């Protein structure tokens, strides 16, 4: 696997916002994602920005439904839906799978998160629509400053395995 980047999430600020800074494989900042507080309808919105601070889209996560599924709808900078990511319940093995769909509802891939290991690391395996593994994301323990870093790796140097 190739190391293609990382994402570092800071502590929540006094306004209830949590910001994740994204970096490429060279350590250069490529953008950020800021998640606000949940609104009165149970929706949580994340605003994605490029490295110039301009909004390039949003992702809105709704409440969990009666089947235990939680859906996030992704929008571009014009407010048009570009797809969804639906996370199901954790299975008996401790794995949680998210199914990604395009704007037409076609499955374009999955991300499966396993149990946290003895070192405090949690790994998510990303697969394409054919079930082929295309990369992994490993999240470590939160450091003493309250920051949590996820390292992204790809088997083909694709730097977009975790981006929406």
PDB file of C-alpha atoms in Angstrom, residues 61-135:
ATOM      1  CA  UNK A  61     -26.056  13.022   8.149  1.00  0.00           C
ATOM      2  CA  UNK A  62     -29.586  12.291   9.322  1.00  0.00           C
ATOM      3  CA  UNK A  63     -30.886  10.387  12.289  1.00  0.00           C
ATOM      4  CA  UNK A  64     -30.586   6.612  12.489  1.00  0.00           C
ATOM      5  CA  UNK A  65     -33.697   4.899  11.093  1.00  0.00           C
ATOM      6  CA  UNK A  66     -35.694   2.065  12.661  1.00  0.00           C
ATOM      7  CA  UNK A  67     -33.465  -0.494  10.927  1.00  0.00           C
ATOM      8  CA  UNK A  68     -30.300   0.913  12.478  1.00  0.00           C
ATOM      9  CA  UNK A  69     -29.069   2.563   9.276  1.00  0.00           C
ATOM     10  CA  UNK A  70     -27.624   6.069   9.166  1.00  0.00           C
ATOM     11  CA  UNK A  71     -27.457   7.884   5.826  1.00  0.00           C
ATOM     12  CA  UNK A  72     -25.222  10.760   4.823  1.00  0.00           C
ATOM     13  CA  UNK A  73     -26.146  12.719   1.698  1.00  0.00           C
ATOM     14  CA  UNK A  74     -23.324  14.458  -0.147  1.00  0.00           C
ATOM     15  CA  UNK A  75     -23.797  17.712  -2.052  1.00  0.00           C
ATOM     16  CA  UNK A  76     -21.552  19.688  -4.373  1.00  0.00           C
ATOM     17  CA  UNK A  77     -20.933  23.424  -4.070  1.00  0.00           C
ATOM     18  CA  UNK A  78     -24.155  24.101  -6.014  1.00  0.00           C
ATOM     19  CA  UNK A  79     -26.259  22.127  -3.547  1.00  0.00           C
ATOM     20  CA  UNK A  80     -26.836  19.221  -5.927  1.00  0.00           C
ATOM     21  CA  UNK A  81     -26.768  15.725  -4.457  1.00  0.00           C
ATOM     22  CA  UNK A  82     -23.759  13.718  -5.636  1.00  0.00           C
ATOM     23  CA  UNK A  83     -24.449  10.520  -3.727  1.00  0.00           C
ATOM     24  CA  UNK A  84     -25.055   8.916  -0.363  1.00  0.00           C
ATOM     25  CA  UNK A  85     -23.227   6.814   2.208  1.00  0.00           C
ATOM     26  CA  UNK A  86     -25.334   4.508   4.370  1.00  0.00           C
ATOM     27  CA  UNK A  87     -23.883   2.935   7.496  1.00  0.00           C
ATOM     28  CA  UNK A  88     -25.573  -0.166   8.884  1.00  0.00           C
ATOM     29  CA  UNK A  89     -25.528  -1.765  12.300  1.00  0.00           C
ATOM     30  CA  UNK A  90     -22.383  -3.409  13.636  1.00  0.00           C
ATOM     31  CA  UNK A  91     -22.380  -7.144  12.904  1.00  0.00           C
ATOM     32  CA  UNK A  92     -21.609  -9.979  15.299  1.00  0.00           C
ATOM     33  CA  UNK A  93     -17.914  -9.771  14.403  1.00  0.00           C
ATOM     34  CA  UNK A  94     -17.674  -6.104  15.358  1.00  0.00           C
ATOM     35  CA  UNK A  95     -17.547  -4.844  11.778  1.00  0.00           C
ATOM     36  CA  UNK A  96     -19.528  -1.863  10.524  1.00  0.00           C
ATOM     37  CA  UNK A  97     -20.095  -1.430   6.781  1.00  0.00           C
ATOM     38  CA  UNK A  98     -20.901   1.765   4.917  1.00  0.00           C
ATOM     39  CA  UNK A  99     -22.339   1.462   1.399  1.00  0.00           C
ATOM     40  CA  UNK A 100     -21.599   4.313  -1.005  1.00  0.00           C
ATOM     41  CA  UNK A 101     -23.998   5.146  -3.845  1.00  0.00           C
ATOM     42  CA  UNK A 102     -23.872   7.681  -6.645  1.00  0.00           C
ATOM     43  CA  UNK A 103     -26.606  10.211  -7.354  1.00  0.00           C
ATOM     44  CA  UNK A 104     -28.553   7.546  -9.290  1.00  0.00           C
ATOM     45  CA  UNK A 105     -28.532   5.083  -6.407  1.00  0.00           C
ATOM     46  CA  UNK A 106     -25.949   2.739  -7.907  1.00  0.00           C
ATOM     47  CA  UNK A 107     -23.534   1.127  -5.455  1.00  0.00           C
ATOM     48  CA  UNK A 108     -20.029   2.395  -6.197  1.00  0.00           C
ATOM     49  CA  UNK A 109     -18.183   0.962  -3.206  1.00  0.00           C
ATOM     50  CA  UNK A 110     -18.133   0.043   0.469  1.00  0.00           C
ATOM     51  CA  UNK A 111     -16.076   0.868   3.541  1.00  0.00           C
ATOM     52  CA  UNK A 112     -15.867  -1.679   6.364  1.00  0.00           C
ATOM     53  CA  UNK A 113     -14.593  -0.652   9.787  1.00  0.00           C
ATOM     54  CA  UNK A 114     -13.350  -3.353  12.122  1.00  0.00           C
ATOM     55  CA  UNK A 115     -12.890  -3.473  15.856  1.00  0.00           C
ATOM     56  CA  UNK A 116     -10.215  -1.381  17.544  1.00  0.00           C
ATOM     57  CA  UNK A 117      -7.020  -3.386  18.018  1.00  0.00           C
ATOM     58  CA  UNK A 118      -4.930  -3.708  21.171  1.00  0.00           C
ATOM     59  CA  UNK A 119      -2.883  -0.645  20.165  1.00  0.00           C
ATOM     60  CA  UNK A 120      -5.961   1.559  19.910  1.00  0.00           C
ATOM     61  CA  UNK A 121      -5.982   1.649  16.113  1.00  0.00           C
ATOM     62  CA  UNK A 122      -9.135   1.233  14.044  1.00  0.00           C
ATOM     63  CA  UNK A 123      -8.854   0.242  10.378  1.00  0.00           C
ATOM     64  CA  UNK A 124     -11.405   0.809   7.627  1.00  0.00           C
ATOM     65  CA  UNK A 125     -11.064  -1.190   4.398  1.00  0.00           C
ATOM     66  CA  UNK A 126     -12.367   0.480   1.236  1.00  0.00           C
ATOM     67  CA  UNK A 127     -13.633  -1.635  -1.657  1.00  0.00           C
ATOM     68  CA  UNK A 128     -14.901  -0.791  -5.119  1.00  0.00           C
ATOM     69  CA  UNK A 129     -18.239  -1.918  -6.558  1.00  0.00           C
ATOM     70  CA  UNK A 130     -16.729  -5.286  -7.499  1.00  0.00           C
ATOM     71  CA  UNK A 131     -15.516  -5.975  -3.969  1.00  0.00           C
ATOM     72  CA  UNK A 132     -11.853  -5.341  -4.750  1.00  0.00           C
ATOM     73  CA  UNK A 133      -9.867  -3.689  -1.957  1.00  0.00           C
ATOM     74  CA  UNK A 134      -8.643  -0.271  -3.087  1.00  0.00           C
ATOM     75  CA  UNK A 135      -7.255   1.125   0.155  1.00  0.00           C
TER      76      UNK A 135
END
